């Protein structure tokens, strides 16, 4: 009798699990009917040559664009499209250049700038 009860239990559990399976893989990019609120921003960023990505913490997103003078030597902020990085004395490779960095100011002095 115990074997019969176990067999019945196994069949019931198997049928229950089989009923929970998905219908199949979702199409690429399909979000289950919920539109991607960032799709337009992502597309505009990528059209302009940028890379759309998460900021620190992964909650906010931004468009990272390469600078035309990336890694070029600099001695003051006016030498760069974005920031002149003090330690390497080169122009920042992207804008925005998030985080805290030691930069060279317009007159070539050192300062710490934090961009969140």
mmCIF file of C-alpha atoms in Angstrom:
data_model
loop_
_atom_site.group_PDB
_atom_site.id
_atom_site.type_symbol
_atom_site.label_atom_id
_atom_site.label_comp_id
_atom_site.label_asym_id
_atom_site.label_seq_id
_atom_site.Cartn_x
_atom_site.Cartn_y
_atom_site.Cartn_z
ATOM 1 C CA UNK A 1 0.000 0.000 0.000
ATOM 2 C CA UNK A 2 2.858 2.335 0.840
ATOM 3 C CA UNK A 3 4.442 1.710 -2.565
ATOM 4 C CA UNK A 4 1.165 2.590 -4.285
ATOM 5 C CA UNK A 5 0.906 5.864 -2.334
ATOM 6 C CA UNK A 6 4.508 6.764 -3.228
ATOM 7 C CA UNK A 7 3.890 6.010 -6.886
ATOM 8 C CA UNK A 8 0.783 8.185 -6.879
ATOM 9 C CA UNK A 9 2.718 11.017 -5.188
ATOM 10 C CA UNK A 10 5.544 10.803 -7.750
ATOM 11 C CA UNK A 11 3.058 10.960 -10.629
ATOM 12 C CA UNK A 12 1.271 13.969 -9.101
ATOM 13 C CA UNK A 13 4.527 15.854 -8.534
ATOM 14 C CA UNK A 14 5.747 15.074 -12.059
ATOM 15 C CA UNK A 15 2.511 16.364 -13.591
ATOM 16 C CA UNK A 16 2.658 19.493 -11.425
ATOM 17 C CA UNK A 17 6.213 20.268 -12.508
ATOM 18 C CA UNK A 18 5.403 19.585 -16.156
ATOM 19 C CA UNK A 19 2.576 22.119 -15.983
ATOM 20 C CA UNK A 20 5.009 24.823 -14.788
ATOM 21 C CA UNK A 21 7.355 24.686 -17.775
ATOM 22 C CA UNK A 22 7.613 27.682 -20.088
ATOM 23 C CA UNK A 23 6.215 27.513 -23.599
ATOM 24 C CA UNK A 24 9.680 28.023 -25.046
ATOM 25 C CA UNK A 25 12.422 30.592 -25.286
ATOM 26 C CA UNK A 26 11.374 34.211 -25.644
ATOM 27 C CA UNK A 27 12.317 36.160 -28.707
ATOM 28 C CA UNK A 28 15.451 38.266 -28.342
ATOM 29 C CA UNK A 29 14.637 41.614 -26.735
ATOM 30 C CA UNK A 30 11.104 40.572 -25.765
ATOM 31 C CA UNK A 31 10.211 41.866 -22.328
ATOM 32 C CA UNK A 32 6.855 40.187 -21.873
ATOM 33 C CA UNK A 33 4.780 43.082 -23.199
ATOM 34 C CA UNK A 34 6.447 45.744 -21.054
ATOM 35 C CA UNK A 35 8.145 48.413 -23.211
ATOM 36 C CA UNK A 36 11.777 49.310 -22.499
ATOM 37 C CA UNK A 37 11.582 52.894 -21.157
ATOM 38 C CA UNK A 38 15.222 53.508 -22.114
ATOM 39 C CA UNK A 39 15.014 52.203 -25.690
ATOM 40 C CA UNK A 40 14.780 55.673 -27.286
ATOM 41 C CA UNK A 41 17.667 57.027 -25.205
ATOM 42 C CA UNK A 42 19.785 53.952 -25.953
ATOM 43 C CA UNK A 43 19.108 54.235 -29.693
ATOM 44 C CA UNK A 44 19.912 57.973 -29.778
ATOM 45 C CA UNK A 45 23.130 57.388 -27.847
ATOM 46 C CA UNK A 46 24.301 54.606 -30.139
ATOM 47 C CA UNK A 47 23.403 56.629 -33.276
ATOM 48 C CA UNK A 48 25.654 59.440 -32.020
ATOM 49 C CA UNK A 49 28.581 57.047 -31.523
ATOM 50 C CA UNK A 50 28.150 56.608 -27.788
ATOM 51 C CA UNK A 51 27.873 53.579 -25.572
ATOM 52 C CA UNK A 52 24.783 53.382 -23.372
ATOM 53 C CA UNK A 53 25.524 51.898 -19.977
ATOM 54 C CA UNK A 54 24.821 51.827 -16.275
ATOM 55 C CA UNK A 55 26.369 54.357 -13.962
ATOM 56 C CA UNK A 56 27.865 53.418 -10.618
ATOM 57 C CA UNK A 57 25.289 51.477 -8.644
ATOM 58 C CA UNK A 58 23.519 50.180 -11.749
ATOM 59 C CA UNK A 59 20.311 52.168 -11.203
ATOM 60 C CA UNK A 60 20.941 55.167 -13.463
ATOM 61 C CA UNK A 61 22.065 54.990 -17.080
ATOM 62 C CA UNK A 62 24.019 57.430 -19.231
ATOM 63 C CA UNK A 63 25.503 57.788 -22.687
ATOM 64 C CA UNK A 64 29.289 57.524 -22.657
ATOM 65 C CA UNK A 65 30.785 59.267 -25.687
ATOM 66 C CA UNK A 66 34.402 59.010 -26.795
ATOM 67 C CA UNK A 67 36.290 62.303 -26.908
ATOM 68 C CA UNK A 68 38.082 63.398 -30.069
ATOM 69 C CA UNK A 69 41.294 64.048 -28.109
ATOM 70 C CA UNK A 70 41.281 60.881 -25.981
ATOM 71 C CA UNK A 71 44.680 60.132 -24.425
ATOM 72 C CA UNK A 72 46.310 63.169 -26.062
ATOM 73 C CA UNK A 73 48.936 64.930 -23.932
ATOM 74 C CA UNK A 74 47.679 67.990 -22.019
ATOM 75 C CA UNK A 75 48.943 70.557 -19.522
ATOM 76 C CA UNK A 76 45.693 72.436 -18.758
ATOM 77 C CA UNK A 77 41.927 71.953 -19.023
ATOM 78 C CA UNK A 78 41.767 74.094 -22.162
ATOM 79 C CA UNK A 79 43.844 71.474 -24.017
ATOM 80 C CA UNK A 80 41.004 68.922 -23.816
ATOM 81 C CA UNK A 81 37.444 68.486 -24.983
ATOM 82 C CA UNK A 82 36.594 66.955 -21.595
ATOM 83 C CA UNK A 83 39.053 66.693 -18.685
ATOM 84 C CA UNK A 84 42.842 66.906 -18.500
ATOM 85 C CA UNK A 85 43.832 64.111 -16.113
ATOM 86 C CA UNK A 86 46.627 65.252 -13.774
ATOM 87 C CA UNK A 87 48.428 61.947 -13.125
ATOM 88 C CA UNK A 88 48.801 60.897 -16.753
ATOM 89 C CA UNK A 89 48.656 64.439 -18.178
ATOM 90 C CA UNK A 90 46.332 63.121 -20.892
ATOM 91 C CA UNK A 91 42.817 64.009 -21.995
ATOM 92 C CA UNK A 92 40.007 61.837 -20.635
ATOM 93 C CA UNK A 93 38.935 59.116 -23.083
ATOM 94 C CA UNK A 94 35.173 59.526 -22.543
ATOM 95 C CA UNK A 95 32.597 62.015 -21.432
ATOM 96 C CA UNK A 96 31.216 61.955 -18.843
ATOM 97 C CA UNK A 97 34.255 60.668 -16.953
ATOM 98 C CA UNK A 98 32.506 59.535 -13.781
ATOM 99 C CA UNK A 99 34.091 59.283 -10.367
ATOM 100 C CA UNK A 100 36.644 61.381 -8.505
ATOM 101 C CA UNK A 101 39.784 62.269 -10.442
ATOM 102 C CA UNK A 102 42.691 64.628 -10.027
ATOM 103 C CA UNK A 103 42.544 67.013 -12.979
ATOM 104 C CA UNK A 104 44.451 70.003 -14.300
ATOM 105 C CA UNK A 105 42.494 73.270 -14.242
ATOM 106 C CA UNK A 106 42.460 76.060 -16.848
ATOM 107 C CA UNK A 107 45.695 77.519 -15.428
ATOM 108 C CA UNK A 108 47.341 74.079 -15.080
ATOM 109 C CA UNK A 109 46.826 73.766 -11.324
ATOM 110 C CA UNK A 110 45.773 70.477 -9.762
ATOM 111 C CA UNK A 111 42.283 69.934 -8.374
ATOM 112 C CA UNK A 112 40.104 66.966 -7.479
ATOM 113 C CA UNK A 113 36.829 66.784 -9.367
ATOM 114 C CA UNK A 114 34.026 64.328 -8.624
ATOM 115 C CA UNK A 115 31.339 63.631 -11.222
ATOM 116 C CA UNK A 116 28.496 61.415 -10.133
#
